[in-house]
Coordinates of C-alpha atoms in Angstrom, one line a residue:
X1 CA 0.0 0.0 0.0
X2 CA 1.5 3.3 -1.1
X3 CA 1.2 6.1 1.5
X4 CA 1.4 9.7 0.6
X5 CA 1.6 12.7 3.0
X6 CA -0.9 15.4 2.5
X7 CA -0.6 19.0 3.5
X8 CA -0.8 20.3 7.1
X9 CA -4.3 21.1 8.3
X10 CA -6.0 22.8 11.3
X11 CA -7.6 20.0 13.1
X12 CA -11.1 21.4 12.5
X13 CA -10.4 21.7 8.8
X14 CA -8.8 18.2 8.3
X15 CA -10.4 16.0 5.6
X16 CA -11.6 13.5 8.2
X17 CA -14.7 15.8 8.8
X18 CA -15.8 15.7 5.2
X19 CA -15.3 12.0 5.1
X20 CA -17.5 11.8 8.2
X21 CA -20.3 13.8 6.5
X22 CA -19.9 11.7 3.3
X23 CA -20.3 8.5 5.4
X24 CA -23.6 9.5 6.9
X25 CA -25.0 11.0 3.7
X26 CA -24.1 7.9 1.7
X27 CA -25.2 5.3 4.2
X28 CA -28.4 6.9 5.3
X29 CA -30.5 4.6 7.6
X30 CA -28.1 1.7 6.9
X31 CA -25.4 3.4 9.0
X32 CA -26.9 1.6 12.0
X33 CA -27.2 -1.9 10.5
X34 CA -25.4 -4.5 12.5
X35 CA -24.7 -1.8 15.1
X36 CA -21.9 -0.5 12.8
X37 CA -22.6 2.9 14.3
X38 CA -23.6 2.2 17.9
X39 CA -27.2 3.2 18.6
X40 CA -28.4 1.2 21.6
X41 CA -26.8 3.2 24.4
X42 CA -28.7 6.4 23.3
X43 CA -31.8 4.8 21.7
X44 CA -33.1 2.2 24.3
X45 CA -36.5 2.8 26.0
X46 CA -34.8 3.5 29.4
X47 CA -32.8 6.6 28.2
X48 CA -35.8 7.8 26.2
X49 CA -38.1 7.6 29.2
X50 CA -35.5 9.6 31.2
X51 CA -35.5 12.3 28.6
X52 CA -39.3 12.3 28.5
X53 CA -39.4 12.8 32.2
X54 CA -37.1 15.8 31.8
X55 CA -39.2 17.3 29.0
X56 CA -42.4 16.6 31.0
X57 CA -41.0 18.4 34.0
X58 CA -40.0 21.3 31.8
X59 CA -43.6 21.5 30.4
X60 CA -44.9 21.6 34.0
X61 CA -42.5 24.5 34.7
X62 CA -43.6 26.4 31.6
X63 CA -47.3 25.9 32.6
X64 CA -46.5 27.6 35.9
X65 CA -45.2 30.7 34.1
X66 CA -46.9 33.2 31.9
X67 CA -49.5 31.8 29.5
X68 CA -48.3 31.2 26.0
X69 CA -50.4 29.5 23.4
X70 CA -47.4 28.4 21.3
X71 CA -46.1 24.9 21.5
X72 CA -42.8 24.1 23.0
X73 CA -40.5 23.0 20.2
X74 CA -38.1 20.1 20.7
X75 CA -35.2 19.9 18.2
X76 CA -33.3 16.6 18.1
X77 CA -29.9 17.0 16.4
X78 CA -28.8 13.9 14.5
X79 CA -31.9 11.8 15.1
X80 CA -30.3 8.9 13.1
X81 CA -32.3 5.8 13.0
X82 CA -35.3 7.5 14.7
X83 CA -35.7 5.0 17.4
X84 CA -34.9 7.4 20.2
X85 CA -37.4 10.1 19.1
X86 CA -40.1 7.4 18.8
X87 CA -39.6 6.2 22.3
X88 CA -39.5 9.7 23.7
X89 CA -42.8 10.7 22.1
X90 CA -44.4 7.4 23.1
X91 CA -43.4 8.0 26.7
X92 CA -44.4 11.7 26.7
X93 CA -47.8 10.8 25.4
X94 CA -48.3 8.3 28.2
X95 CA -47.1 10.8 30.8
X96 CA -49.4 13.5 29.4
X97 CA -52.4 11.2 29.4
X98 CA -51.7 9.7 32.8
X99 CA -51.2 13.0 34.5
X100 CA -54.3 14.7 33.0
X101 CA -53.0 18.2 33.8
X102 CA -53.0 21.3 31.7
X103 CA -49.6 21.7 29.9
X104 CA -48.3 23.6 26.9
X105 CA -48.5 21.7 23.7
X106 CA -45.3 20.4 22.1
X107 CA -43.9 19.7 18.7
X108 CA -40.9 17.4 18.2
X109 CA -38.6 18.1 15.2
X110 CA -36.3 15.3 14.2
X111 CA -33.3 16.6 12.2
X112 CA -30.3 15.1 10.5
X113 CA -27.6 15.9 8.0
X114 CA -28.8 13.2 5.5
X115 CA -32.0 14.1 3.7
X116 CA -32.6 10.4 3.0
X117 CA -33.0 9.9 6.7
X118 CA -35.5 12.7 6.9
X119 CA -37.6 11.2 4.1
X120 CA -37.4 7.7 5.6
X121 CA -38.8 9.0 9.0
X122 CA -41.6 10.7 7.2
X123 CA -42.8 7.4 5.8
X124 CA -42.0 5.2 8.9
X125 CA -45.2 3.4 10.1
X126 CA -44.5 3.9 13.8
X127 CA -44.3 7.7 13.4
X128 CA -47.5 8.2 11.5
X129 CA -49.8 8.7 14.6
X130 CA -47.5 11.4 15.9
X131 CA -47.5 13.2 12.6
X132 CA -51.3 13.0 12.3
X133 CA -51.6 14.5 15.8
X134 CA -49.3 17.4 14.9
X135 CA -46.7 16.3 17.4
X136 CA -43.9 15.5 15.0
X137 CA -42.2 17.2 12.1
X138 CA -38.8 16.8 10.3
X139 CA -36.1 18.9 8.9
X140 CA -32.7 18.5 7.3
X141 CA -30.3 20.5 9.5
X142 CA -26.5 20.8 9.3
X143 CA -25.3 21.5 12.8
X144 CA -22.2 23.1 11.5
X145 CA -23.8 25.9 9.5
X146 CA -27.6 26.0 9.3
X147 CA -29.6 28.8 10.9
X148 CA -33.2 28.0 10.2
X149 CA -35.4 24.9 10.3
X150 CA -37.4 24.1 7.1
X151 CA -40.1 21.7 8.3
X152 CA -41.1 18.9 5.9
X153 CA -44.6 18.1 7.0
X154 CA -46.0 21.6 7.8
X155 CA -44.0 23.3 5.1
X156 CA -43.2 26.2 7.5
X157 CA -39.8 27.6 8.4
X158 CA -38.6 28.5 11.9
X159 CA -36.3 31.5 11.8
X160 CA -34.5 33.8 14.2
X161 CA -36.8 35.1 16.9
X162 CA -39.9 33.1 15.7
X163 CA -40.3 31.1 19.0
X164 CA -41.7 32.6 22.1
X165 CA -41.3 29.5 24.2
X166 CA -37.8 28.3 25.0
X167 CA -36.5 25.6 22.5
X168 CA -35.6 22.2 23.9
X169 CA -32.4 20.9 22.2
X170 CA -31.7 17.2 22.3
X171 CA -28.1 16.4 21.3
X172 CA -26.9 12.8 21.6
X173 CA -23.5 11.9 20.2
X174 CA -23.4 15.2 18.3
X175 CA -20.6 17.2 19.9
X176 CA -18.1 14.3 19.6
X177 CA -18.9 14.0 15.8
X178 CA -18.7 17.5 14.4
X179 CA -15.5 19.5 13.8
X180 CA -13.6 20.5 16.9
X181 CA -10.5 22.7 17.4
X182 CA -7.5 21.0 18.9
X183 CA -5.3 23.2 21.1
X184 CA -2.4 22.3 23.3
X185 CA -1.6 24.0 26.6
X186 CA 2.1 24.2 27.6
X187 CA 4.1 26.6 29.8
X188 CA 1.0 28.7 30.2
X189 CA 0.7 29.3 26.5
X190 CA -1.8 28.1 23.9
X191 CA -0.7 26.3 20.8
X192 CA -2.7 25.0 17.8
X193 CA -2.2 21.3 17.3
X194 CA -2.2 21.0 13.5
X195 CA -2.5 17.6 11.9
X196 CA -0.9 15.8 9.1
X197 CA -3.1 13.1 7.6
X198 CA -1.6 10.1 6.0
X199 CA -3.7 7.7 3.8
X200 CA -3.5 5.4 0.8
X201 CA -2.5 7.1 -2.5
X202 CA -5.6 5.7 -4.3
X203 CA -8.0 6.7 -1.5
X204 CA -10.6 8.1 -4.0
X205 CA -11.8 4.6 -4.7
X206 CA -12.3 3.7 -1.0
X207 CA -15.6 3.9 0.9
X208 CA -15.6 6.4 3.7
X209 CA -15.3 3.7 6.4
X210 CA -12.3 2.1 4.6
X211 CA -10.7 5.5 4.2
X212 CA -11.0 6.3 7.9
X213 CA -9.7 2.8 8.8
X214 CA -6.5 3.3 6.9
X215 CA -5.5 6.8 7.8
X216 CA -3.1 7.9 10.5
X217 CA -2.8 11.3 12.2
X218 CA 0.4 13.1 13.2
X219 CA 0.4 16.3 15.1
X220 CA 2.7 19.4 15.1
X221 CA 2.3 22.5 17.2
X222 CA 2.4 26.2 16.5
X223 CA 1.8 29.2 18.8
X224 CA -1.8 30.4 18.5
X225 CA -2.0 33.8 20.3
X226 CA -5.4 34.5 18.8
X227 CA -6.9 32.3 21.5
X228 CA -5.4 34.6 24.1
X229 CA -6.7 37.8 22.7
X230 CA -9.4 39.7 24.7
X231 CA -11.7 39.7 21.6
X232 CA -11.7 35.9 21.2
X233 CA -15.3 34.9 22.0
X234 CA -14.4 32.1 24.4
X235 CA -11.5 33.8 26.0
X236 CA -12.7 33.1 29.6
X237 CA -12.5 29.3 29.3
X238 CA -9.2 29.5 27.5
X239 CA -7.9 31.5 30.4
X240 CA -9.0 28.7 32.7
X241 CA -7.0 26.2 30.6
X242 CA -3.9 28.4 30.6
X243 CA -4.0 28.8 34.4
X244 CA -4.9 25.3 35.5
X245 CA -3.6 22.9 32.8
X246 CA -0.2 21.8 31.7
X247 CA 1.0 19.5 28.9
X248 CA -2.7 19.0 27.9
X249 CA -4.4 18.5 24.5
X250 CA -7.9 20.1 24.5
X251 CA -10.6 19.3 22.0
X252 CA -12.4 22.7 21.9
X253 CA -16.0 22.6 20.7
X254 CA -16.2 26.0 18.9
X255 CA -18.6 24.5 16.2
X256 CA -20.7 22.9 18.9
X257 CA -21.0 26.1 20.9
X258 CA -21.8 28.0 17.7
X259 CA -24.6 25.5 16.9
X260 CA -26.2 26.1 20.3
X261 CA -25.9 29.9 19.8
X262 CA -27.6 29.6 16.4
X263 CA -30.4 27.5 17.8
X264 CA -30.7 29.9 20.7
X265 CA -31.4 32.7 18.2
X266 CA -34.6 30.9 17.1
X267 CA -36.3 31.6 20.5
X268 CA -36.9 34.8 22.4
X269 CA -36.7 32.8 25.6
X270 CA -33.5 30.7 25.4
X271 CA -33.1 27.0 25.4
X272 CA -33.0 23.8 27.5
X273 CA -30.2 21.5 26.3
X274 CA -30.3 17.7 27.1
X275 CA -27.2 16.0 25.8
X276 CA -25.6 12.6 26.1
X277 CA -22.1 11.8 24.8
X278 CA -18.7 10.3 25.6
X279 CA -17.8 13.7 27.0
X280 CA -16.1 15.2 30.0
X281 CA -17.4 18.1 32.1
X282 CA -14.7 17.9 34.8
X283 CA -11.6 20.0 34.3
X284 CA -9.5 17.3 35.9
X285 CA -10.4 14.9 33.0
X286 CA -8.5 17.2 30.6
X287 CA -5.3 17.4 32.7
X288 CA -2.3 15.9 30.8
X289 CA -4.7 14.7 28.0
X290 CA -2.9 13.0 25.2
X291 CA -3.5 13.8 21.5
X292 CA -6.9 12.4 20.3
X293 CA -7.3 9.1 18.5
X294 CA -10.3 8.4 16.2
X295 CA -12.7 5.9 17.7
X296 CA -13.9 4.0 14.6
X297 CA -17.3 2.5 14.1
X298 CA -18.0 3.0 10.4
X299 CA -17.7 6.7 11.0
X300 CA -15.6 8.0 13.9
X301 CA -16.0 9.9 17.2
X302 CA -13.9 11.7 19.6
X303 CA -14.4 13.0 23.2
X304 CA -16.8 15.8 23.6
X305 CA -15.7 18.8 25.7
X306 CA -18.6 19.4 28.0
X307 CA -16.5 21.5 30.3
X308 CA -16.0 24.2 27.7
X309 CA -19.7 24.2 26.8
X310 CA -20.7 24.4 30.4
X311 CA -18.3 27.2 31.2
X312 CA -19.2 29.4 28.2
X313 CA -23.0 29.3 29.0
X314 CA -22.6 29.5 32.7
X315 CA -20.7 32.8 32.2
X316 CA -23.9 34.0 30.4
X317 CA -26.2 33.1 33.3
X318 CA -27.1 29.5 32.4
X319 CA -27.4 26.7 35.0
X320 CA -25.7 23.4 34.1
X321 CA -26.6 20.0 35.6
X322 CA -24.1 17.1 35.4
X323 CA -23.7 14.0 37.6
X324 CA -21.5 14.5 40.7
X325 CA -19.8 11.2 40.0
X326 CA -17.6 10.0 37.2
X327 CA -19.3 8.4 34.2
X328 CA -18.3 5.1 32.6
X329 CA -20.0 4.8 29.3
X330 CA -22.0 7.9 28.6
X331 CA -22.4 11.3 30.3
X332 CA -25.8 13.0 30.3
X333 CA -25.9 16.7 31.0
X334 CA -28.6 19.4 31.1
X335 CA -28.2 23.2 30.4
X336 CA -30.9 25.7 31.3
X337 CA -30.0 28.8 29.3
X338 CA -33.0 30.9 30.2
X339 CA -33.9 33.7 32.6
X340 CA -34.0 32.6 36.2
X341 CA -33.0 29.0 35.4
X342 CA -33.3 27.9 39.1
X343 CA -37.0 28.5 38.9
X344 CA -37.4 25.4 36.8
X345 CA -37.8 23.1 39.8
X346 CA -39.7 20.3 38.0
X347 CA -37.0 20.1 35.3
X348 CA -34.2 20.0 37.9
X349 CA -36.0 17.4 40.0
X350 CA -36.5 15.2 37.0
X351 CA -32.7 15.4 36.3
X352 CA -31.9 14.4 39.8
X353 CA -34.4 11.5 39.7
X354 CA -33.6 10.2 36.2
X355 CA -29.9 10.9 35.7
X356 CA -28.1 11.8 39.0
X357 CA -29.4 9.0 41.2
X358 CA -29.6 6.3 38.6
X359 CA -29.4 7.0 34.9
X360 CA -28.6 5.7 31.5
X361 CA -24.9 5.3 32.3
X362 CA -25.6 3.0 35.3
X363 CA -28.2 1.1 33.3
X364 CA -25.8 0.5 30.4
X365 CA -23.1 -0.7 32.8
X366 CA -25.7 -3.2 34.2
X367 CA -26.7 -4.2 30.7
X368 CA -23.1 -5.1 29.9
X369 CA -23.0 -7.3 33.0
X370 CA -26.4 -8.9 32.1
X371 CA -25.2 -9.6 28.5
X372 CA -22.4 -11.7 30.0
X373 CA -24.5 -13.6 32.6
X374 CA -27.9 -14.0 30.9
X375 CA -27.5 -17.8 30.8
X376 CA -27.3 -18.0 34.6
X377 CA -30.1 -15.6 35.4
X378 CA -33.5 -16.7 36.8
X379 CA -36.9 -15.7 35.4
X380 CA -37.5 -13.1 38.1
X381 CA -34.1 -11.5 37.4
X382 CA -34.8 -11.4 33.7
X383 CA -38.3 -9.9 34.3
X384 CA -36.9 -7.3 36.7
X385 CA -34.2 -6.1 34.3
X386 CA -36.7 -6.2 31.4
X387 CA -39.0 -3.9 33.4
X388 CA -36.1 -1.6 34.4
X389 CA -35.2 -1.2 30.7
X390 CA -38.7 -0.3 29.7
X391 CA -39.5 -3.6 28.1
X392 CA -36.8 -3.3 25.6
X393 CA -37.1 -5.5 22.5
X394 CA -33.3 -5.9 22.1
X395 CA -33.1 -7.4 25.6
X396 CA -36.1 -9.7 25.0
X397 CA -34.5 -11.0 21.8
X398 CA -31.3 -11.9 23.5
X399 CA -33.2 -13.5 26.4
X400 CA -35.7 -15.7 24.6
X401 CA -33.5 -18.8 24.8
X402 CA -33.0 -18.4 28.5
X403 CA -36.7 -17.6 29.1
X404 CA -37.6 -20.7 27.1
X405 CA -35.3 -22.9 29.3
X406 CA -37.0 -21.6 32.5
X407 CA -40.7 -21.9 31.4
X408 CA -41.2 -25.4 32.7
X409 CA -40.8 -24.2 36.2
X410 CA -42.6 -20.8 35.7
X411 CA -45.8 -20.2 37.7
X412 CA -49.0 -18.7 36.4
X413 CA -48.1 -15.2 37.7
X414 CA -44.7 -15.2 36.0
X415 CA -46.3 -16.3 32.7
X416 CA -48.9 -13.5 33.0
X417 CA -46.0 -11.1 33.6
X418 CA -44.2 -12.3 30.5
X419 CA -47.4 -11.9 28.5
X420 CA -47.9 -8.4 29.8
X421 CA -44.3 -7.5 29.0
X422 CA -44.6 -8.8 25.5
X423 CA -47.8 -6.7 24.9
X424 CA -46.1 -3.6 26.3
X425 CA -42.9 -4.2 24.3
X426 CA -44.9 -4.7 21.1
X427 CA -47.0 -1.6 21.6
X428 CA -43.7 0.5 21.6
X429 CA -41.6 -1.5 19.1
X430 CA -39.8 0.6 16.5
X431 CA -38.7 -1.3 13.4
X432 CA -35.2 -0.4 12.2
X433 CA -33.8 -0.5 8.7
X434 CA -32.3 -3.9 9.6
X435 CA -35.4 -5.9 10.5
X436 CA -35.8 -8.6 13.0
X437 CA -38.7 -11.0 13.3
X438 CA -39.7 -10.0 16.9
X439 CA -43.2 -11.3 16.3
X440 CA -41.9 -14.8 15.8
X441 CA -40.0 -14.8 19.1
X442 CA -43.1 -13.5 20.9
X443 CA -45.3 -16.1 19.3
X444 CA -43.0 -19.0 20.1
X445 CA -42.6 -18.0 23.7
X446 CA -46.3 -17.6 24.1
X447 CA -46.8 -21.0 22.4
X448 CA -44.5 -22.7 24.9
X449 CA -46.6 -21.1 27.7
X450 CA -49.8 -22.6 26.2
X451 CA -51.3 -19.1 25.5
X452 CA -52.5 -20.2 22.1
X453 CA -54.8 -17.2 21.3
X454 CA -52.0 -14.7 21.9
X455 CA -49.4 -17.0 20.2
X456 CA -51.6 -17.2 17.1
X457 CA -51.8 -13.4 16.8
X458 CA -48.0 -13.0 16.9
X459 CA -47.2 -15.9 14.7
X460 CA -49.7 -14.6 12.1
X461 CA -48.0 -11.2 12.2
X462 CA -44.7 -13.0 11.5
X463 CA -46.1 -14.9 8.6
X464 CA -47.7 -11.8 7.1
X465 CA -44.6 -9.6 7.4
X466 CA -42.0 -12.2 6.2
X467 CA -43.7 -14.4 3.6
X468 CA -40.4 -15.1 1.8
X469 CA -38.7 -16.8 4.7
X470 CA -41.4 -18.6 6.6
X471 CA -40.1 -21.2 9.0
X472 CA -42.0 -24.5 8.8
X473 CA -42.3 -24.6 12.6
X474 CA -44.4 -21.5 12.4
X475 CA -47.1 -23.2 10.4
X476 CA -47.0 -26.2 12.6
X477 CA -47.4 -24.0 15.8
X478 CA -50.2 -22.1 14.1
X479 CA -52.0 -25.3 13.3
X480 CA -51.7 -26.5 16.9
X481 CA -53.0 -23.1 18.2
X482 CA -56.0 -23.4 15.9
X483 CA -56.7 -26.9 17.0
X484 CA -56.6 -25.8 20.7
X485 CA -58.9 -22.9 19.9
X486 CA -61.3 -25.3 18.0
X487 CA -60.6 -23.7 14.7
X488 CA -60.2 -27.0 12.9
X489 CA -60.6 -25.8 9.3
X490 CA -58.0 -23.0 9.8
X491 CA -55.7 -25.6 11.4
X492 CA -55.9 -27.9 8.4
X493 CA -55.2 -24.9 6.1
X494 CA -51.9 -24.2 8.0
X495 CA -51.0 -27.9 7.8
X496 CA -51.4 -27.9 4.0
X497 CA -49.3 -24.8 3.7
X498 CA -46.6 -26.5 5.8
X499 CA -46.7 -29.6 3.6
X500 CA -46.2 -27.5 0.5
X501 CA -42.9 -26.5 2.0
X502 CA -42.0 -29.8 3.5
X503 CA -44.1 -32.7 2.0
X504 CA -42.5 -35.4 4.3
X505 CA -43.3 -33.7 7.6
X506 CA -44.6 -36.7 9.5
X507 CA -46.4 -34.9 12.4
X508 CA -48.2 -32.6 9.9
X509 CA -49.2 -35.6 7.7
X510 CA -50.5 -37.5 10.7
X511 CA -52.5 -34.5 12.1
X512 CA -54.0 -33.7 8.7
X513 CA -55.1 -37.3 8.1
X514 CA -56.6 -37.5 11.5
X515 CA -58.8 -34.4 11.0
X516 CA -59.7 -35.0 7.4
X517 CA -60.9 -38.5 8.0
X518 CA -62.4 -38.0 11.4

């Protein structure tokens, strides 16, 4: 492989960022197939329910303030596969209906860089009820440069100053994936850490993921006094780094801060930011930090600098909420950039309840442990963790073999809890680009429990949705369900369909002969 050295770049202007954009624009919804770009940690029902609680608390706080007939706008940056937005809206509607209190209306706007994703969301079956209710709209939005939101469904545009309510910004895995500056602090001075990018000579023929996989980065330093000038917009936080850090590489989120500033301009009342990322808000985390390495997952990510974002907006009067402890997998923060932010008690209580005491980071750490020990877990342990995770489909899928092995000792109450869990899971299931036959797993587990009517419903869904790859066992189970439900004619029909696929299936032949000649 021939390697050629390209010219020197500012880190924020290196070609890696254009390759990143190209990856997402080319892959569209397929970027999350096979978890190539990780999505579970910020898309599972548990984290979505936590965000919904925060948003619900904020709506309560707004209801206690001056009356405003306008809806509260929620803008999700980089909504990706769409699963997170779906679960948030599903939970918000449940909270609204359960509470039965007077609240401001809301509109959720899913945005992404790739227009193909926006169009795919617009047609997704699971999102249609939210669209019809006026709760959901979509927009292509480039977090690096766009200033307005052109809504796809309503055809309207949200511009600077249009909103009277504060805008809620949801930013998961955004600040680590858009251009960042790279500075180096040494001897009390600020240096720009420029980058040389080395990659294969014939890189034009490579896919973006292949390109990223084969590059290497090398850094060189030059004095950057512009960061130390009084007119540099983020001079205060740079001064903190100069005074308190030494021999440290700092990823500085100038583009991320500018994005928040542009979104802030849409509203006359500021914003609430809820954000999750592999990002550090503690200054100590940046002490003696080494040069960054790309974390590859089809695309790439770096570490988000939450400390800088928090410092900049706190200097302007915002209140920031972050866990008092160190995070392991994902850090979830909240920024109230509004007048009198401490007045938002319900919002802050929701953060304490859903993130500070026990949140998505702790849940994901437990999930990693459960993944390794699922084969030794009992039915009550499985049911408890399934409930904790909001009846997550992914956990059910990986648990079906273990659940099946435990059913022979399950009591009626446990079986009823499994049935209820399946019904709740199915009612909030979001189908991804890479489909999985969840209905089949549900139907087979219910069949093993002898719940034939419920099993029949799910097995028929499986047959209807995947007619090209029907498993013979499904027709056999459907036939048994029908016999148990005294639907003999329907049972024989399923047996005939089975025998078309497998003419020598002895049990099916025996059953069909028995009923045809009885």
